Each structure stands twice: as C-alpha cells, then as structure tokens.
mmCIF file of N, CA and C in Angstrom:
data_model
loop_
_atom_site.group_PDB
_atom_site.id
_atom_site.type_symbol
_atom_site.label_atom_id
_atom_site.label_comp_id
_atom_site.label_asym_id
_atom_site.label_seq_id
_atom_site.Cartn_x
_atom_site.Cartn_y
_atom_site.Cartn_z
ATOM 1 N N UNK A 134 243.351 3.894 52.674
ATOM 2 C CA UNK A 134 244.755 3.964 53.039
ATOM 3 C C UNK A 134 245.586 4.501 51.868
ATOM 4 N N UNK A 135 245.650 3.937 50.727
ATOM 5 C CA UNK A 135 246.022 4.309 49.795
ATOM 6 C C UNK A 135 245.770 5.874 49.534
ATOM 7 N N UNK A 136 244.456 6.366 49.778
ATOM 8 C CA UNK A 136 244.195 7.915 49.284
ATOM 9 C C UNK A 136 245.560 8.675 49.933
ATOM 10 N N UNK A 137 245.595 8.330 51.600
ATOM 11 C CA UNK A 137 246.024 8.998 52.453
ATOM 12 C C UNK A 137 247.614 9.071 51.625
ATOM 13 N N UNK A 138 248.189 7.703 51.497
ATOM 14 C CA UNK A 138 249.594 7.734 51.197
ATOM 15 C C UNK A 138 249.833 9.029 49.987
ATOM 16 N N UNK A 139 248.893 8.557 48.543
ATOM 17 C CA UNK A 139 249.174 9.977 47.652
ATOM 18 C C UNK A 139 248.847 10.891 48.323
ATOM 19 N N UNK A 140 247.868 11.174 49.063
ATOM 20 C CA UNK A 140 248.108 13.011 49.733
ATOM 21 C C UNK A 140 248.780 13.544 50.244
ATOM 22 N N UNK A 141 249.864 12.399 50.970
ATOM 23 C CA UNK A 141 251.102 12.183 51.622
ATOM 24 C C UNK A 141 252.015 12.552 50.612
ATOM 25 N N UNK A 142 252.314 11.930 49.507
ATOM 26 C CA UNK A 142 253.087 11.998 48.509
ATOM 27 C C UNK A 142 253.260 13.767 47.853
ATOM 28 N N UNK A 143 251.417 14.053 47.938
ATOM 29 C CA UNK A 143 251.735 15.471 47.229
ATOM 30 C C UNK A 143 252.091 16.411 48.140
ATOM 31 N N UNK A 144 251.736 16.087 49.546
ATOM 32 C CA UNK A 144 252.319 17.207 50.331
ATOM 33 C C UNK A 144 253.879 16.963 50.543
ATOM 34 N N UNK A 145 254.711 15.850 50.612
ATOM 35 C CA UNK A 145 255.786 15.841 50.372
ATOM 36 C C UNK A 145 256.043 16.258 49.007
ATOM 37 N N UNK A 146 255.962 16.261 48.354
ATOM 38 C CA UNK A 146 256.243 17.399 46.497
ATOM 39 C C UNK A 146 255.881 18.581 46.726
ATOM 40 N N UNK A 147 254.911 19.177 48.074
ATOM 41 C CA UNK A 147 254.819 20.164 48.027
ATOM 42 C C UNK A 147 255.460 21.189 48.854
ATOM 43 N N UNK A 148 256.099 20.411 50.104
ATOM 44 C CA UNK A 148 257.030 20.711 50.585
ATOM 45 C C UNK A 148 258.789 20.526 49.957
ATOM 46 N N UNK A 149 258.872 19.818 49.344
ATOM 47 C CA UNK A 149 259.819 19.931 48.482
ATOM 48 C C UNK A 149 259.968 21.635 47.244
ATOM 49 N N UNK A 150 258.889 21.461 46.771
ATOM 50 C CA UNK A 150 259.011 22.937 45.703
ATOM 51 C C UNK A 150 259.206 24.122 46.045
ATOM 52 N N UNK A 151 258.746 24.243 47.203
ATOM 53 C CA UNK A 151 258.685 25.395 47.829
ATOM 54 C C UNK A 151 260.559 25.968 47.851
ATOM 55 N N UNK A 152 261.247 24.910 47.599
ATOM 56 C CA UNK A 152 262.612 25.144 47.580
ATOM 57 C C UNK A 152 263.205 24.782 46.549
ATOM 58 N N UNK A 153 262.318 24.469 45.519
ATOM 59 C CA UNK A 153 262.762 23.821 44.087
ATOM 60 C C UNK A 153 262.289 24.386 43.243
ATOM 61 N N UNK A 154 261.474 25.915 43.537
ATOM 62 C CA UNK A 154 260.782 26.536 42.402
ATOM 63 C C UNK A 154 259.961 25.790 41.757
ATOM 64 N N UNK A 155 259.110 24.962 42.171
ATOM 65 C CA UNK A 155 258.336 24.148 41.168
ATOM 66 C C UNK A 155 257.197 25.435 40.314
ATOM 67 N N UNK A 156 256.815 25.246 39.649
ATOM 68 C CA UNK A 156 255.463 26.081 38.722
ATOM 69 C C UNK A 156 254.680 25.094 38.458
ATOM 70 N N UNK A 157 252.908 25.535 38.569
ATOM 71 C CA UNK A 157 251.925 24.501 38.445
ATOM 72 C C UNK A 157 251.832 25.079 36.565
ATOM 73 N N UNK A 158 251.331 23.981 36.266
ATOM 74 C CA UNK A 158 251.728 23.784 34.661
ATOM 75 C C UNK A 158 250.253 23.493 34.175
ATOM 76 N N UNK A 159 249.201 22.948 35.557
ATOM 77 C CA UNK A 159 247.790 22.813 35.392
ATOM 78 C C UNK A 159 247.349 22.847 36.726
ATOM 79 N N UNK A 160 245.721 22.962 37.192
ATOM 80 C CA UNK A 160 245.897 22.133 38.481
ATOM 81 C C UNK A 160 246.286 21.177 39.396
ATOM 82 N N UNK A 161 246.421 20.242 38.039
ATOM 83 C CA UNK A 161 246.538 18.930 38.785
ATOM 84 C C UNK A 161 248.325 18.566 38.557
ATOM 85 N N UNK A 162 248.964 19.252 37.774
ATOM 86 C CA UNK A 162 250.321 18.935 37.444
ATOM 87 C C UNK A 162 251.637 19.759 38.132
ATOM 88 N N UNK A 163 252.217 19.428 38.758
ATOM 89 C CA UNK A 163 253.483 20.019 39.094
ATOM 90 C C UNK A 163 254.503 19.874 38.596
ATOM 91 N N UNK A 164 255.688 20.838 38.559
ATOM 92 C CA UNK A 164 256.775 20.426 37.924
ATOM 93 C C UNK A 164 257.823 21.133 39.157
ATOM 94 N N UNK A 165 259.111 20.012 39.372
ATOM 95 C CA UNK A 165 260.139 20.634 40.431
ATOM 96 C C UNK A 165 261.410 20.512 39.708
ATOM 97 N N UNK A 166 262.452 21.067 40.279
ATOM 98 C CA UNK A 166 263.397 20.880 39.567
ATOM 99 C C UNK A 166 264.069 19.976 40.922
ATOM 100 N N UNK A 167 264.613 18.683 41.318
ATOM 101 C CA UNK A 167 264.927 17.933 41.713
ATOM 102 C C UNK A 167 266.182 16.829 41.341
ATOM 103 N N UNK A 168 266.941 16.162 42.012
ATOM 104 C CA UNK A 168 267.974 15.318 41.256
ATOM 105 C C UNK A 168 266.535 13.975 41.228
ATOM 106 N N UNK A 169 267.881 13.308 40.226
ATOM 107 C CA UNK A 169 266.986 12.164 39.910
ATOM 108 C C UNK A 169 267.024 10.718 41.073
ATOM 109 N N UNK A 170 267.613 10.565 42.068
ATOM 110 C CA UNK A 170 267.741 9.985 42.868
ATOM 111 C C UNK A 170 266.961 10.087 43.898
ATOM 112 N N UNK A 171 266.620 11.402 44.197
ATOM 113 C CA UNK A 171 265.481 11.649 45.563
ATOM 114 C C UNK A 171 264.270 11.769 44.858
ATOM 115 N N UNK A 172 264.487 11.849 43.430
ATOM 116 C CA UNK A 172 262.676 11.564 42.884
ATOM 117 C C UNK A 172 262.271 10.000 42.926
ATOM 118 N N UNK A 173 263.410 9.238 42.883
ATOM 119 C CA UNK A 173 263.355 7.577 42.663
ATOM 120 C C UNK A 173 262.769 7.304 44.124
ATOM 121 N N UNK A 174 263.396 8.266 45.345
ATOM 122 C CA UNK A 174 263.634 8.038 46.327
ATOM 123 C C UNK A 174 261.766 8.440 47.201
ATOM 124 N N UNK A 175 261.272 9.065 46.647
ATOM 125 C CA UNK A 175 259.876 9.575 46.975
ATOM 126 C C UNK A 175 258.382 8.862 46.311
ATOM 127 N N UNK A 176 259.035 8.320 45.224
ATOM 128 C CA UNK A 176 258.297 6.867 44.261
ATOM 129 C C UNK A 176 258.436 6.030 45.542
ATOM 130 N N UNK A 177 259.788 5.138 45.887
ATOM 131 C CA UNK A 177 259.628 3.900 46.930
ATOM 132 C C UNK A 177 259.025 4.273 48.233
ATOM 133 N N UNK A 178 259.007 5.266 48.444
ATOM 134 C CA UNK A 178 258.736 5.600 50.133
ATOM 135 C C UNK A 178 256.669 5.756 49.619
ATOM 136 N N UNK A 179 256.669 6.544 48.629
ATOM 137 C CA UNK A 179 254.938 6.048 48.539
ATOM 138 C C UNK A 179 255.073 4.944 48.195
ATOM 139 N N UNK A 180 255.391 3.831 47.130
ATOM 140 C CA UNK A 180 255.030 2.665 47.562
ATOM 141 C C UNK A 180 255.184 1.504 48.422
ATOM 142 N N UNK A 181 255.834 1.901 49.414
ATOM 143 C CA UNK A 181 255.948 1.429 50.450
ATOM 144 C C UNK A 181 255.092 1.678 51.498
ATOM 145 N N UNK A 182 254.303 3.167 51.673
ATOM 146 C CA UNK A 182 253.676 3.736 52.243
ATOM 147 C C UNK A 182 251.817 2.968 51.738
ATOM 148 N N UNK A 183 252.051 2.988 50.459
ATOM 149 C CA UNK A 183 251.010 2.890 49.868
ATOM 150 C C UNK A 183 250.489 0.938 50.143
ATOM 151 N N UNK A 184 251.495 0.144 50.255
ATOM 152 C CA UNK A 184 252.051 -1.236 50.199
ATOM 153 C C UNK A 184 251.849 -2.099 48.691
ATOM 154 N N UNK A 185 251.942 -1.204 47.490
ATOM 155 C CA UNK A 185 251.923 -1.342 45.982
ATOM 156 C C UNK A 185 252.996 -1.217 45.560
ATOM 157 N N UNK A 186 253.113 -2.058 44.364
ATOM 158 C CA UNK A 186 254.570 -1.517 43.614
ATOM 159 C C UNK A 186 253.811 -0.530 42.551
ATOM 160 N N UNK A 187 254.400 0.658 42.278
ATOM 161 C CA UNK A 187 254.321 1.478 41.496
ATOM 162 C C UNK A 187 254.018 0.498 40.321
ATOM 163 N N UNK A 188 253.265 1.396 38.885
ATOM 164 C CA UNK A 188 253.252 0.436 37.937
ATOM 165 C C UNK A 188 254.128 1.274 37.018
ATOM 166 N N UNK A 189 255.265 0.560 36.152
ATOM 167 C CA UNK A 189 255.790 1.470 35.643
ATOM 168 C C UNK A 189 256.138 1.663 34.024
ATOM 169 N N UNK A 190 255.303 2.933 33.495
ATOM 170 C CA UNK A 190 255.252 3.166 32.224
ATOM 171 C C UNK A 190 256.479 3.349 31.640
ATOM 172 N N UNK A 191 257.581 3.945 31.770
ATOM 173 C CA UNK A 191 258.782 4.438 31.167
ATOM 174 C C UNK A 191 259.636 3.903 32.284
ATOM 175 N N UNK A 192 260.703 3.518 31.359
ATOM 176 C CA UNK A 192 262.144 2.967 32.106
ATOM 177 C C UNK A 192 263.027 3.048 30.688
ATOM 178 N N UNK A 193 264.078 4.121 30.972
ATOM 179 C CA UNK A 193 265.066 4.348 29.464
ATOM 180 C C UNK A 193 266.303 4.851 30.225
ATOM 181 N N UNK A 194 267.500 5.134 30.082
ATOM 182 C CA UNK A 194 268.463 5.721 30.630
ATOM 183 C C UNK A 194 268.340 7.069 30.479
ATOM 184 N N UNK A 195 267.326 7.955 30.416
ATOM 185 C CA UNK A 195 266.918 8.930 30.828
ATOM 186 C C UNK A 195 265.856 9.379 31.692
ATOM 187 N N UNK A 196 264.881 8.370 31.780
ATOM 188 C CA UNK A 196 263.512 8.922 32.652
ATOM 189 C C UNK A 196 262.944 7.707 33.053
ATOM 190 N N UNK A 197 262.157 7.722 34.051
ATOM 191 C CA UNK A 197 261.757 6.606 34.766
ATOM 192 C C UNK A 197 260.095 7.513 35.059
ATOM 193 N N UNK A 198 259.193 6.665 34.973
ATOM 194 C CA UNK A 198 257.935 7.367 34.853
ATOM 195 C C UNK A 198 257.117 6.489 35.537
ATOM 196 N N UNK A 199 256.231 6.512 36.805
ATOM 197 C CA UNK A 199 255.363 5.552 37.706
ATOM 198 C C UNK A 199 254.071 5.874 37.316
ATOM 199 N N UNK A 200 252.997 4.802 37.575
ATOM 200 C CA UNK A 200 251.853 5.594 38.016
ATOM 201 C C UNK A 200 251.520 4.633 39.218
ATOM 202 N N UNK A 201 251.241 5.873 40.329
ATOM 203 C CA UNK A 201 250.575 5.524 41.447
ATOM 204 C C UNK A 201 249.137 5.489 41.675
ATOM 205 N N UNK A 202 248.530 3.855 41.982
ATOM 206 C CA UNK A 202 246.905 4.218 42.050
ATOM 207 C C UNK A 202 246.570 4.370 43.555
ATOM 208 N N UNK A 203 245.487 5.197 43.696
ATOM 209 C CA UNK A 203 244.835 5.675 44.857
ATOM 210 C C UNK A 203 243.050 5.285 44.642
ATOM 211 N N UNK A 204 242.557 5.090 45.660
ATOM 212 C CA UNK A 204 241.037 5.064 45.147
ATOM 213 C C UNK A 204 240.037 6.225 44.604
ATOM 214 N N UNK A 205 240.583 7.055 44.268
ATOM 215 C CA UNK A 205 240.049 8.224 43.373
ATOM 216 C C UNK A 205 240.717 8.674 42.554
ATOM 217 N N UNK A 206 241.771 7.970 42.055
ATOM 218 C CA UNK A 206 242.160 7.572 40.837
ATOM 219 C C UNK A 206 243.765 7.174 40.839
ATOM 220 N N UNK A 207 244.224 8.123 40.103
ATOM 221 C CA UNK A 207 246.311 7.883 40.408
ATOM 222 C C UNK A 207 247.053 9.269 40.146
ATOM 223 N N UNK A 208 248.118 8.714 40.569
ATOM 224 C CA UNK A 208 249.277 9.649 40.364
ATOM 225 C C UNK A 208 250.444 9.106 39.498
ATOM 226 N N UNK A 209 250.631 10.117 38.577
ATOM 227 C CA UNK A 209 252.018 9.560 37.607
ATOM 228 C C UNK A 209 252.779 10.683 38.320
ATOM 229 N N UNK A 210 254.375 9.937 38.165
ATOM 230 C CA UNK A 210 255.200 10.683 38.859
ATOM 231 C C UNK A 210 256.209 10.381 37.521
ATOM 232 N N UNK A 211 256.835 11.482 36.687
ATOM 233 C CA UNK A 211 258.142 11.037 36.210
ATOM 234 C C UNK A 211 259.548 11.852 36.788
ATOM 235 N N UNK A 212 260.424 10.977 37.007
ATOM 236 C CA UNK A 212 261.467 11.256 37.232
ATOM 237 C C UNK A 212 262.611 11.753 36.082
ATOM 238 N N UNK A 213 263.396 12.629 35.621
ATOM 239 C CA UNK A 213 264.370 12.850 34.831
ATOM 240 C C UNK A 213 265.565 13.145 35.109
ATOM 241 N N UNK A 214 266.445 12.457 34.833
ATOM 242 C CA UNK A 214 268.108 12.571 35.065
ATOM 243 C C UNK A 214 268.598 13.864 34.526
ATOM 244 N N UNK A 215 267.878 14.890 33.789
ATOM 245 C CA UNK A 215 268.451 16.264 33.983
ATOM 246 C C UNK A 215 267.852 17.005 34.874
ATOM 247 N N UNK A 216 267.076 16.436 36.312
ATOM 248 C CA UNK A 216 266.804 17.006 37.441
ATOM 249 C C UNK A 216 265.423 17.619 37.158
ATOM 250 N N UNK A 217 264.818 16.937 36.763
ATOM 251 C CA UNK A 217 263.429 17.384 36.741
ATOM 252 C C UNK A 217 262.138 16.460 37.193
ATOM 253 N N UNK A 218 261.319 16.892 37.685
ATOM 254 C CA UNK A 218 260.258 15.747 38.613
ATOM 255 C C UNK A 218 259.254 16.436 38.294
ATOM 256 N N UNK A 219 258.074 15.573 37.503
ATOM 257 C CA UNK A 219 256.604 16.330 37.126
ATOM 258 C C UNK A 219 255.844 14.996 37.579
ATOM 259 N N UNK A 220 255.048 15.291 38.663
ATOM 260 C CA UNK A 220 253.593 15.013 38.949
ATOM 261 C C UNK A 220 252.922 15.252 38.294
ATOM 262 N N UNK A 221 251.457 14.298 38.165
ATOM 263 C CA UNK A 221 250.192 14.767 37.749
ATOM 264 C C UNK A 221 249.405 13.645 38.282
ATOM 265 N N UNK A 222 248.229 14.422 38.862
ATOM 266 C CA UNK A 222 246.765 13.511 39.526
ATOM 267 C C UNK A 222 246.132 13.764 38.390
ATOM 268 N N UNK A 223 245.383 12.088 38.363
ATOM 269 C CA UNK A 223 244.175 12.357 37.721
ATOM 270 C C UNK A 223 243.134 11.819 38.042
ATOM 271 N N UNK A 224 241.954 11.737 37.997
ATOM 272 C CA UNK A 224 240.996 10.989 38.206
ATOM 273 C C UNK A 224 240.853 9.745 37.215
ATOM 274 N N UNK A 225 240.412 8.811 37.559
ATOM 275 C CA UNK A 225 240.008 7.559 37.278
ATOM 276 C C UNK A 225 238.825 8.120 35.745
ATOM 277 N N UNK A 226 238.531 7.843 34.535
ATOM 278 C CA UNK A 226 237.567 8.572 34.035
ATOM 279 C C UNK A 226 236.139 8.208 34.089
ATOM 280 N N UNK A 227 235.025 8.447 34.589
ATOM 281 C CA UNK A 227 233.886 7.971 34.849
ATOM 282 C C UNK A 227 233.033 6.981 33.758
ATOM 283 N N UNK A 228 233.600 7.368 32.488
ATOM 284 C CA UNK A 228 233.508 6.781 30.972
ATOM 285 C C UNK A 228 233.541 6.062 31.169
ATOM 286 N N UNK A 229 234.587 5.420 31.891
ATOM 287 C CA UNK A 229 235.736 4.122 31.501
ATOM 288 C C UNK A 229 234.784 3.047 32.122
ATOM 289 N N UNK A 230 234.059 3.389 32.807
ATOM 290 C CA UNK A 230 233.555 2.432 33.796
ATOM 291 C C UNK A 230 234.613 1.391 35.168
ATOM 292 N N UNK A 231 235.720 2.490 35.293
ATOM 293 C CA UNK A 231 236.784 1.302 36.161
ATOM 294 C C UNK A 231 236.922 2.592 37.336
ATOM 295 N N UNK A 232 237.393 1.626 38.276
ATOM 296 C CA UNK A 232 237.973 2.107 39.484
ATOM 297 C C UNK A 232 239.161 2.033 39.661
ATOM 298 N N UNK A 233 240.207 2.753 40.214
ATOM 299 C CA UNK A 233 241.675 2.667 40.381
ATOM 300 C C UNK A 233 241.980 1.434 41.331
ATOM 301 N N UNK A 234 241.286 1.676 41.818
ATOM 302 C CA UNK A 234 241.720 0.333 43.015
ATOM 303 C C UNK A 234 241.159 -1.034 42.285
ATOM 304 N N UNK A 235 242.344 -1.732 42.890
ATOM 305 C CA UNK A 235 242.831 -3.622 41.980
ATOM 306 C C UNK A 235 242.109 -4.223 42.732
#
C-alpha cells in the first residue's frame, strides 16, 4: 500500500512539473519550482494516503524537509519558502541490512 501511495506522490510531482518547469538533477531527483504551501500540501495528502506521519528531518523558517518510507525504500521531499520543491527516491541500502518498512 505504501509503494502505491509514493508512486502516487511522484506522479502527482510529475504532473505538477510539467507546468513548473521542473529539471531532473539525477534519476531519482526532481526539482519544481512550486509555492511553499501546496508542497506542505502534497507531504499531508501522501501521508494520509500512505496512513504514516512523514518523518521529519528539517523544520527552520525556511524549509521543511520529510522523508517518506515506502517498502522499497523512501522518499525525501523538501519544501522551500522561496518556491522550490526537490524530491528524491532512494532505495533502502542493501549494506545496511534494514528495510524501510517499521
């Protein structure tokens, strides 16, 4: 369930760029240019979707930064109040010996 919600998530970012000029920055990384309210606003709707609270790395009066886990690994999403929204998937690392899922 969880996979489905992030694939959900990136095809909503990916339907979003298409009108936000996003540029891929890697495979796995996107960048949009977005306000910072409908990026806050696409964090709660996956974790709501997902039924997780985001876990969240950065919280400053400039940027707010999630990571979303999925069972093949997560998604960090940061949000920035000068209108900028960068995704990135990554995989879980096989090293690590862990699984994304709690």
């Amino acid at each position: 369930m969880r996979a489905l919600a992030v694939t959900s998530l990136l095809g909503v970012f990916g339907m979003v760029s298409l009108g936000a000029a996003a540029r891929a920055e890697e495979a796995n990384t996107r960048i949009a240019a977005m306000p910072y309210s409908d990026c806050l606003s696409i964090i709660a709707e996956t974790a709501q979707e997902t039924g997780e609270a985001p876990v969240q790395t950065v919280s400053n009066d400039d940027e707010t930064t999630v990571r979303i886990n999925a069972s093949d690994g997560f998604v960090t999403v940061s949000c920035s109040r000068s209108g900028k929204m960068v995704l990135t998937k990554s995989p879980v690392p096989a090293a690590a010996g862990q699984t994304a899922a709690r």
